[in-house]
Amino acid sequence: MMALKHFLQFNDLNLDELEYVFERAHWIKNQFKNYKQYWPLQDRTLVMIFEKASTRTRLSFEAGMQQLGGSAIYLNTRDSQLGRGEPVEDAAQVISRMSDIVMIRTFEQEIIERFAANSRVPVINGLTNEYHPCQIMADIFTYIEHRGSIKGKTVAWIGDSNNVCNTWLQAAEVLDFNVHVSTPPGYEVEPERANLYGNDHFEVFADPMDAAKGADLVTTDVWTSMGFEAENEERMRDFADWQVDAEMMSVAAKDALFMHCLPAHRGEEVSAAVIDGKQSVVWDEAENRLHTQKALMEYLLLGKV
Ligand code: CP
Ligand code: NVA
């Protein structure tokens, strides 16, 4: 039996644990691709709580749990008591007595922390305003598949210093690579919000072209994240020069990859030529959510097998 362990932010797993999860993801992916049944989580139940919309996260967790022999239950704020003011602590007590593992997509990180503090089972962050750790786990696994170790490499982050950006910054500390960040003025990285150990794994650039220069991986995300829709018009103006286009990719390393967590807006944060072009690995990246999260659930429930 594994001691109770949550995945609420990226650095909840150390280097050794991450390397193990990547190794398992590779093996589990192989089984899946070869139509080999692998049911280590038979009779286990995953509860997924969504307070924001999702396509990939829901699909990858639900399909992933089924493929591991377990089952998954979907709850959202609208049709459960969660939207009617039941305290998070009470919900955690009840939900974690009826399930083996919980995934939550919500607003403030504090909500998921309060849930985890009252949960008898592992809790996984499926995206908060602050972090998106499952996404970056899949992204780095994708990088490794295409290019090998990410250690010492440079990732260029172009755009908003949002949940996905914060998680890249944490990942850089755990896996020892560098992030070159360029955000418009007023949207700068807040190291405290990103919960970083220091500031030696990222560098800030005023000009996004300078951030992209020589990068091994160029990545971006929507200009307006879920929950920030009221700022959309202002953001469309502020972010206009922060589009990853062919010109920006041309200053990155020759074999640089392009990633985007999706959903994407062609013509805003990325040009169609880049996201649909040769350097883009966005479909592998989306698929790898499935394989890496299966490995994560296996690890949180069974430990090293
Ligand atoms: N990338 C990602 O988390 O996608 P969804 O919002 O569709 O889950
Ligand atoms: N930053 C985006 C990611 C969506 C997967 C958001 O939070 O809406």
mmCIF file of C-alpha atoms and ligand atoms in Angstrom:
data_model
loop_
_atom_site.group_PDB
_atom_site.id
_atom_site.type_symbol
_atom_site.label_atom_id
_atom_site.label_comp_id
_atom_site.label_asym_id
_atom_site.label_seq_id
_atom_site.Cartn_x
_atom_site.Cartn_y
_atom_site.Cartn_z
ATOM 1 C CA MET A 1 0.000 0.000 0.000
ATOM 2 C CA MET A 2 1.306 3.424 -1.010
ATOM 3 C CA ALA A 3 1.306 6.170 1.665
ATOM 4 C CA LEU A 4 -1.265 8.869 0.868
ATOM 5 C CA LYS A 5 0.195 11.143 -1.782
ATOM 6 C CA HIS A 6 -1.414 13.943 -3.781
ATOM 7 C CA PHE A 7 -0.407 15.647 -7.050
ATOM 8 C CA LEU A 8 -1.544 19.222 -6.465
ATOM 9 C CA GLN A 9 1.385 20.958 -8.109
ATOM 10 C CA PHE A 10 4.246 19.796 -10.277
ATOM 11 C CA ASN A 11 6.880 19.764 -7.549
ATOM 12 C CA ASP A 12 4.801 17.366 -5.443
ATOM 13 C CA LEU A 13 6.766 14.727 -7.380
ATOM 14 C CA ASN A 14 10.560 14.722 -7.141
ATOM 15 C CA LEU A 15 12.964 13.897 -9.951
ATOM 16 C CA ASP A 16 13.149 10.217 -9.068
ATOM 17 C CA GLU A 17 9.361 9.879 -8.952
ATOM 18 C CA LEU A 18 8.927 11.739 -12.240
ATOM 19 C CA GLU A 19 11.477 9.599 -14.005
ATOM 20 C CA TYR A 20 9.655 6.546 -12.702
ATOM 21 C CA VAL A 21 6.265 7.862 -13.907
ATOM 22 C CA PHE A 22 7.724 8.609 -17.368
ATOM 23 C CA GLU A 23 9.154 5.106 -17.573
ATOM 24 C CA ARG A 24 5.782 3.622 -16.618
ATOM 25 C CA ALA A 25 3.967 5.917 -19.078
ATOM 26 C CA HIS A 26 6.195 4.598 -21.848
ATOM 27 C CA TRP A 27 5.437 0.984 -20.882
ATOM 28 C CA ILE A 28 1.699 1.585 -20.400
ATOM 29 C CA LYS A 29 1.514 3.392 -23.757
ATOM 30 C CA ASN A 30 3.157 0.420 -25.423
ATOM 31 C CA GLN A 31 0.674 -2.021 -23.916
ATOM 32 C CA PHE A 32 -2.194 0.178 -25.074
ATOM 33 C CA LYS A 33 -0.803 0.507 -28.613
ATOM 34 C CA ASN A 34 -0.481 -3.277 -28.818
ATOM 35 C CA TYR A 35 -4.049 -3.887 -27.580
ATOM 36 C CA LYS A 36 -2.705 -5.609 -24.470
ATOM 37 C CA GLN A 37 -5.070 -5.555 -21.518
ATOM 38 C CA TYR A 38 -3.537 -4.090 -18.353
ATOM 39 C CA TRP A 39 -5.915 -3.856 -15.403
ATOM 40 C CA PRO A 40 -3.929 -2.984 -12.245
ATOM 41 C CA LEU A 41 -6.758 -0.730 -10.973
ATOM 42 C CA GLN A 42 -9.601 -3.208 -11.253
ATOM 43 C CA ASP A 43 -12.453 -2.262 -8.873
ATOM 44 C CA ARG A 44 -10.919 1.175 -8.238
ATOM 45 C CA THR A 45 -13.074 4.263 -8.724
ATOM 46 C CA LEU A 46 -11.916 7.689 -9.858
ATOM 47 C CA VAL A 47 -14.152 10.679 -9.122
ATOM 48 C CA MET A 48 -13.608 13.653 -11.424
ATOM 49 C CA ILE A 49 -14.888 17.042 -10.292
ATOM 50 C CA PHE A 50 -15.097 19.786 -12.902
ATOM 51 C CA GLU A 51 -15.795 23.403 -11.979
ATOM 52 C CA LYS A 52 -14.542 24.509 -15.429
ATOM 53 C CA ALA A 53 -15.012 23.118 -18.942
ATOM 54 C CA SER A 54 -12.787 20.383 -20.385
ATOM 55 C CA THR A 55 -12.375 18.087 -23.348
ATOM 56 C CA ARG A 56 -8.888 16.528 -22.979
ATOM 57 C CA THR A 57 -8.679 16.292 -19.212
ATOM 58 C CA ARG A 58 -12.021 14.611 -18.821
ATOM 59 C CA LEU A 59 -11.467 12.220 -21.708
ATOM 60 C CA SER A 60 -7.943 11.241 -20.744
ATOM 61 C CA PHE A 61 -8.821 10.587 -17.100
ATOM 62 C CA GLU A 62 -12.071 8.781 -17.830
ATOM 63 C CA ALA A 63 -10.708 6.663 -20.674
ATOM 64 C CA GLY A 64 -7.459 6.127 -18.764
ATOM 65 C CA MET A 65 -9.175 4.806 -15.645
ATOM 66 C CA GLN A 66 -11.347 2.449 -17.732
ATOM 67 C CA GLN A 67 -8.298 1.180 -19.600
ATOM 68 C CA LEU A 68 -6.632 0.375 -16.258
ATOM 69 C CA GLY A 69 -9.638 -1.742 -15.278
ATOM 70 C CA GLY A 70 -11.323 0.802 -13.014
ATOM 71 C CA SER A 71 -14.226 3.158 -13.440
ATOM 72 C CA ALA A 72 -14.673 6.919 -13.423
ATOM 73 C CA ILE A 73 -17.499 9.153 -12.237
ATOM 74 C CA TYR A 74 -17.981 12.690 -13.540
ATOM 75 C CA LEU A 75 -19.303 15.434 -11.260
ATOM 76 C CA ASN A 76 -19.678 19.086 -12.082
ATOM 77 C CA THR A 77 -20.594 22.138 -10.069
ATOM 78 C CA ARG A 78 -23.886 22.615 -11.880
ATOM 79 C CA ASP A 79 -25.513 19.284 -11.041
ATOM 80 C CA SER A 80 -23.987 18.551 -7.631
ATOM 81 C CA GLN A 81 -24.198 20.125 -4.190
ATOM 82 C CA LEU A 82 -20.746 21.644 -4.811
ATOM 83 C CA GLY A 83 -22.396 24.497 -6.675
ATOM 84 C CA ARG A 84 -24.845 25.085 -3.811
ATOM 85 C CA GLY A 85 -22.362 25.968 -1.131
ATOM 86 C CA GLU A 86 -21.548 22.636 0.537
ATOM 87 C CA PRO A 87 -18.183 23.234 2.208
ATOM 88 C CA VAL A 88 -15.220 21.805 0.285
ATOM 89 C CA GLU A 89 -14.093 20.040 3.464
ATOM 90 C CA ASP A 90 -17.419 18.195 3.791
ATOM 91 C CA ALA A 91 -17.441 17.252 0.123
ATOM 92 C CA ALA A 92 -13.916 15.875 0.482
ATOM 93 C CA GLN A 93 -14.893 13.721 3.469
ATOM 94 C CA VAL A 94 -17.838 12.205 1.637
ATOM 95 C CA ILE A 95 -16.384 11.832 -1.849
ATOM 96 C CA SER A 96 -13.166 10.279 -0.573
ATOM 97 C CA ARG A 97 -15.094 7.647 1.420
ATOM 98 C CA MET A 98 -16.767 6.432 -1.757
ATOM 99 C CA SER A 99 -13.821 6.445 -4.150
ATOM 100 C CA ASP A 100 -10.157 5.511 -4.452
ATOM 101 C CA ILE A 101 -8.779 8.597 -6.172
ATOM 102 C CA VAL A 102 -10.074 12.084 -7.032
ATOM 103 C CA MET A 103 -9.243 14.540 -9.817
ATOM 104 C CA ILE A 104 -10.355 18.158 -9.508
ATOM 105 C CA ARG A 105 -10.462 21.063 -11.973
ATOM 106 C CA THR A 106 -11.332 24.262 -10.149
ATOM 107 C CA PHE A 107 -10.523 27.932 -9.614
ATOM 108 C CA GLU A 108 -8.176 28.863 -6.742
ATOM 109 C CA GLN A 109 -5.428 26.411 -5.756
ATOM 110 C CA GLU A 110 -6.586 26.908 -2.174
ATOM 111 C CA ILE A 111 -9.793 24.978 -2.958
ATOM 112 C CA ILE A 112 -7.935 21.853 -4.033
ATOM 113 C CA GLU A 113 -5.586 22.131 -1.058
ATOM 114 C CA ARG A 114 -8.534 22.266 1.342
ATOM 115 C CA PHE A 115 -10.068 19.278 -0.412
ATOM 116 C CA ALA A 116 -6.815 17.285 -0.201
ATOM 117 C CA ALA A 117 -6.385 18.109 3.484
ATOM 118 C CA ASN A 118 -9.731 16.397 4.146
ATOM 119 C CA SER A 119 -9.424 13.531 1.680
ATOM 120 C CA ARG A 120 -8.672 9.922 2.541
ATOM 121 C CA VAL A 121 -7.558 9.225 -1.027
ATOM 122 C CA PRO A 122 -5.047 10.804 -3.464
ATOM 123 C CA VAL A 123 -6.122 14.057 -5.100
ATOM 124 C CA ILE A 124 -4.878 15.133 -8.544
ATOM 125 C CA ASN A 125 -4.941 18.707 -9.839
ATOM 126 C CA GLY A 126 -6.709 18.720 -13.232
ATOM 127 C CA LEU A 127 -6.082 22.497 -13.554
ATOM 128 C CA THR A 128 -6.468 25.430 -11.193
ATOM 129 C CA ASN A 129 -6.012 29.161 -11.766
ATOM 130 C CA GLU A 130 -2.419 28.701 -10.614
ATOM 131 C CA TYR A 131 -1.233 25.328 -12.006
ATOM 132 C CA HIS A 132 -1.806 22.574 -14.561
ATOM 133 C CA PRO A 133 0.658 19.861 -13.504
ATOM 134 C CA CYS A 134 -0.818 16.964 -15.535
ATOM 135 C CA GLN A 135 -0.372 19.043 -18.691
ATOM 136 C CA ILE A 136 3.325 19.666 -18.171
ATOM 137 C CA MET A 137 3.908 16.039 -17.226
ATOM 138 C CA ALA A 138 2.489 15.077 -20.642
ATOM 139 C CA ASP A 139 4.418 17.866 -22.395
ATOM 140 C CA ILE A 140 7.764 16.808 -20.963
ATOM 141 C CA PHE A 141 7.060 13.154 -21.713
ATOM 142 C CA THR A 142 6.344 14.260 -25.304
ATOM 143 C CA TYR A 143 9.594 16.204 -25.441
ATOM 144 C CA ILE A 144 11.537 13.175 -24.200
ATOM 145 C CA GLU A 145 9.884 10.927 -26.796
ATOM 146 C CA HIS A 146 10.893 13.269 -29.618
ATOM 147 C CA ARG A 147 14.236 14.601 -28.441
ATOM 148 C CA GLY A 148 15.478 12.737 -25.351
ATOM 149 C CA SER A 149 16.234 14.277 -21.950
ATOM 150 C CA ILE A 150 15.019 17.841 -21.343
ATOM 151 C CA LYS A 151 17.804 18.518 -18.812
ATOM 152 C CA GLY A 152 19.780 21.616 -19.769
ATOM 153 C CA LYS A 153 17.439 22.491 -22.662
ATOM 154 C CA THR A 154 15.701 25.828 -23.186
ATOM 155 C CA VAL A 155 11.937 26.205 -23.324
ATOM 156 C CA ALA A 156 10.542 29.522 -24.605
ATOM 157 C CA TRP A 157 7.238 30.530 -23.055
ATOM 158 C CA ILE A 158 5.486 33.224 -25.111
ATOM 159 C CA GLY A 159 2.371 34.917 -23.717
ATOM 160 C CA ASP A 160 0.429 34.910 -20.475
ATOM 161 C CA SER A 161 2.074 34.005 -17.154
ATOM 162 C CA ASN A 162 -0.851 31.674 -16.437
ATOM 163 C CA ASN A 163 -1.338 28.245 -14.821
ATOM 164 C CA VAL A 164 0.504 26.452 -17.636
ATOM 165 C CA CYS A 165 3.412 28.926 -17.527
ATOM 166 C CA ASN A 166 3.737 28.625 -13.726
ATOM 167 C CA THR A 167 3.887 24.868 -14.060
ATOM 168 C CA TRP A 168 6.636 25.022 -16.703
ATOM 169 C CA LEU A 169 8.622 27.185 -14.264
ATOM 170 C CA GLN A 170 8.238 24.629 -11.460
ATOM 171 C CA ALA A 171 9.109 21.788 -13.812
ATOM 172 C CA ALA A 172 12.311 23.585 -14.852
ATOM 173 C CA GLU A 173 13.482 23.476 -11.227
ATOM 174 C CA VAL A 174 12.633 19.797 -10.748
ATOM 175 C CA LEU A 175 14.068 18.582 -14.078
ATOM 176 C CA ASP A 176 16.863 21.169 -14.390
ATOM 177 C CA PHE A 177 16.125 22.974 -17.643
ATOM 178 C CA ASN A 178 15.669 26.680 -18.455
ATOM 179 C CA VAL A 179 12.593 28.698 -19.349
ATOM 180 C CA HIS A 180 12.832 31.919 -21.356
ATOM 181 C CA VAL A 181 9.646 33.841 -20.642
ATOM 182 C CA SER A 182 8.190 36.767 -22.524
ATOM 183 C CA THR A 183 4.886 38.251 -21.413
ATOM 184 C CA PRO A 184 3.328 41.632 -22.262
ATOM 185 C CA PRO A 185 3.882 44.353 -19.640
ATOM 186 C CA GLY A 186 1.404 43.925 -16.796
ATOM 187 C CA TYR A 187 1.250 40.130 -17.171
ATOM 188 C CA GLU A 188 4.670 39.272 -15.721
ATOM 189 C CA VAL A 189 5.574 36.046 -13.921
ATOM 190 C CA GLU A 190 4.962 36.160 -10.177
ATOM 191 C CA PRO A 191 7.531 33.739 -8.702
ATOM 192 C CA GLU A 192 5.588 33.523 -5.446
ATOM 193 C CA ARG A 193 2.368 32.530 -7.209
ATOM 194 C CA ALA A 194 4.371 30.001 -9.236
ATOM 195 C CA ASN A 195 5.756 28.712 -5.897
ATOM 196 C CA LEU A 196 9.360 28.569 -7.103
ATOM 197 C CA TYR A 197 12.400 27.658 -5.011
ATOM 198 C CA GLY A 198 14.465 30.398 -6.667
ATOM 199 C CA ASN A 199 14.932 32.360 -9.872
ATOM 200 C CA ASP A 200 17.840 30.526 -11.470
ATOM 201 C CA HIS A 201 15.833 28.385 -13.914
ATOM 202 C CA PHE A 202 14.059 31.141 -15.793
ATOM 203 C CA GLU A 203 14.946 34.358 -17.581
ATOM 204 C CA VAL A 204 12.594 37.155 -18.562
ATOM 205 C CA PHE A 205 12.676 38.847 -21.998
ATOM 206 C CA ALA A 206 10.748 41.973 -22.969
ATOM 207 C CA ASP A 207 10.799 40.976 -26.646
ATOM 208 C CA PRO A 208 9.244 37.567 -27.454
ATOM 209 C CA MET A 209 11.692 37.158 -30.372
ATOM 210 C CA ASP A 210 14.577 37.298 -27.882
ATOM 211 C CA ALA A 211 12.893 34.662 -25.704
ATOM 212 C CA ALA A 212 12.474 32.344 -28.702
ATOM 213 C CA LYS A 213 16.075 32.752 -29.895
ATOM 214 C CA GLY A 214 17.859 29.389 -29.834
ATOM 215 C CA ALA A 215 15.055 27.668 -27.865
ATOM 216 C CA ASP A 216 14.686 23.867 -28.094
ATOM 217 C CA LEU A 217 10.949 24.100 -27.517
ATOM 218 C CA VAL A 218 8.608 27.024 -28.133
ATOM 219 C CA THR A 219 5.264 26.964 -26.366
ATOM 220 C CA THR A 220 2.318 29.217 -25.674
ATOM 221 C CA ASP A 221 -1.290 29.158 -24.509
ATOM 222 C CA VAL A 222 -4.513 31.142 -24.903
ATOM 223 C CA TRP A 223 -4.413 34.846 -24.147
ATOM 224 C CA THR A 224 -7.494 34.532 -21.919
ATOM 225 C CA SER A 225 -7.715 31.568 -19.561
ATOM 226 C CA MET A 226 -10.934 30.156 -18.129
ATOM 227 C CA GLY A 227 -12.228 32.384 -15.352
ATOM 228 C CA PHE A 228 -10.664 35.546 -16.870
ATOM 229 C CA GLU A 229 -13.210 36.056 -19.675
ATOM 230 C CA ALA A 230 -14.118 39.569 -18.467
ATOM 231 C CA GLU A 231 -10.591 40.708 -19.443
ATOM 232 C CA ASN A 232 -10.809 39.244 -22.951
ATOM 233 C CA GLU A 233 -11.072 42.478 -24.949
ATOM 234 C CA GLU A 234 -8.222 44.153 -23.106
ATOM 235 C CA ARG A 235 -6.077 41.034 -23.448
ATOM 236 C CA MET A 236 -6.664 40.854 -27.212
ATOM 237 C CA ARG A 237 -5.037 44.283 -27.462
ATOM 238 C CA ASP A 238 -2.268 43.685 -24.916
ATOM 239 C CA PHE A 239 -1.147 40.329 -26.361
ATOM 240 C CA ALA A 240 -1.269 41.255 -30.072
ATOM 241 C CA ASP A 241 2.551 41.086 -30.442
ATOM 242 C CA TRP A 242 2.858 37.781 -28.567
ATOM 243 C CA GLN A 243 1.861 35.433 -31.365
ATOM 244 C CA VAL A 244 4.076 32.442 -32.148
ATOM 245 C CA ASP A 245 4.432 32.634 -35.924
ATOM 246 C CA ALA A 246 6.845 31.284 -38.528
ATOM 247 C CA GLU A 247 9.194 34.218 -38.059
ATOM 248 C CA MET A 248 9.452 33.476 -34.343
ATOM 249 C CA MET A 249 10.022 29.766 -34.964
ATOM 250 C CA SER A 250 12.785 30.673 -37.428
ATOM 251 C CA VAL A 251 14.957 32.165 -34.652
ATOM 252 C CA ALA A 252 14.522 29.112 -32.387
ATOM 253 C CA ALA A 253 16.849 26.113 -32.680
ATOM 254 C CA LYS A 254 16.656 24.422 -36.077
ATOM 255 C CA ASP A 255 14.998 21.297 -34.669
ATOM 256 C CA ALA A 256 12.835 23.178 -32.138
ATOM 257 C CA LEU A 257 9.448 21.697 -31.310
ATOM 258 C CA PHE A 258 6.218 23.663 -30.909
ATOM 259 C CA MET A 259 3.729 22.752 -28.162
ATOM 260 C CA HIS A 260 0.340 24.078 -27.074
ATOM 261 C CA CYS A 261 -1.804 22.528 -24.332
ATOM 262 C CA LEU A 262 -4.948 23.195 -26.433
ATOM 263 C CA PRO A 263 -7.595 24.389 -27.052
ATOM 264 C CA ALA A 264 -5.829 26.849 -29.406
ATOM 265 C CA HIS A 265 -6.942 29.995 -31.194
ATOM 266 C CA ARG A 266 -5.277 30.152 -34.599
ATOM 267 C CA GLY A 267 -4.463 33.752 -35.490
ATOM 268 C CA GLU A 268 -4.222 34.796 -31.838
ATOM 269 C CA GLU A 269 -1.483 33.167 -29.702
ATOM 270 C CA VAL A 270 -0.294 30.973 -32.590
ATOM 271 C CA SER A 271 -0.452 31.182 -36.377
ATOM 272 C CA ALA A 272 -2.076 28.334 -38.291
ATOM 273 C CA ALA A 273 1.214 27.776 -40.145
ATOM 274 C CA VAL A 274 2.998 26.987 -36.870
ATOM 275 C CA ILE A 275 0.412 24.869 -35.060
ATOM 276 C CA ASP A 276 -0.368 22.921 -38.257
ATOM 277 C CA GLY A 277 3.264 22.904 -39.361
ATOM 278 C CA LYS A 278 6.102 20.369 -39.214
ATOM 279 C CA GLN A 279 7.561 21.443 -35.869
ATOM 280 C CA SER A 280 4.258 21.141 -34.038
ATOM 281 C CA VAL A 281 3.713 18.082 -31.815
ATOM 282 C CA VAL A 282 0.376 19.179 -30.358
ATOM 283 C CA TRP A 283 -1.499 15.942 -31.172
ATOM 284 C CA ASP A 284 1.154 13.757 -29.542
ATOM 285 C CA GLU A 285 1.067 16.145 -26.622
ATOM 286 C CA ALA A 286 -2.713 15.752 -26.253
ATOM 287 C CA GLU A 287 -2.548 11.961 -26.592
ATOM 288 C CA ASN A 288 0.178 11.724 -23.993
ATOM 289 C CA ARG A 289 -2.171 13.168 -21.390
ATOM 290 C CA LEU A 290 -3.770 9.711 -21.462
ATOM 291 C CA HIS A 291 -0.605 7.667 -21.029
ATOM 292 C CA THR A 292 1.106 9.870 -18.440
ATOM 293 C CA GLN A 293 -2.019 10.198 -16.281
ATOM 294 C CA LYS A 294 -2.505 6.427 -16.339
ATOM 295 C CA ALA A 295 1.054 6.102 -15.046
ATOM 296 C CA LEU A 296 0.372 8.801 -12.451
ATOM 297 C CA MET A 297 -2.784 7.088 -11.141
ATOM 298 C CA GLU A 298 -0.971 3.763 -11.016
ATOM 299 C CA TYR A 299 1.853 5.369 -9.014
ATOM 300 C CA LEU A 300 -0.407 7.259 -6.570
ATOM 301 C CA LEU A 301 -2.468 4.121 -5.889
ATOM 302 C CA LEU A 302 0.052 1.298 -6.077
ATOM 303 C CA GLY A 303 3.444 2.959 -5.629
ATOM 304 C CA LYS A 304 6.330 1.498 -7.619
ATOM 305 C CA VAL A 305 5.126 -1.757 -9.147
HETATM 306 N N1 CP B 1 -5.259 21.001 -22.209
HETATM 307 C C1 CP B 1 -6.372 20.755 -21.483
HETATM 308 O O1 CP B 1 -6.342 20.618 -20.266
HETATM 309 O O2 CP B 1 -7.504 20.650 -22.233
HETATM 310 P P1 CP B 1 -9.019 20.604 -21.688
HETATM 311 O O3 CP B 1 -9.327 21.970 -21.143
HETATM 312 O O4 CP B 1 -9.827 20.270 -22.901
HETATM 313 O O5 CP B 1 -9.117 19.556 -20.627
HETATM 314 N N1 NVA B 2 -4.590 28.391 -19.444
HETATM 315 C C1 NVA B 2 -5.757 27.707 -19.952
HETATM 316 C C2 NVA B 2 -5.475 26.261 -20.118
HETATM 317 C C3 NVA B 2 -6.619 25.441 -20.645
HETATM 318 C C4 NVA B 2 -6.295 23.967 -20.739
HETATM 319 C C5 NVA B 2 -6.924 27.948 -19.014
HETATM 320 O O1 NVA B 2 -6.717 27.901 -17.788
HETATM 321 O O2 NVA B 2 -8.036 28.191 -19.486
#
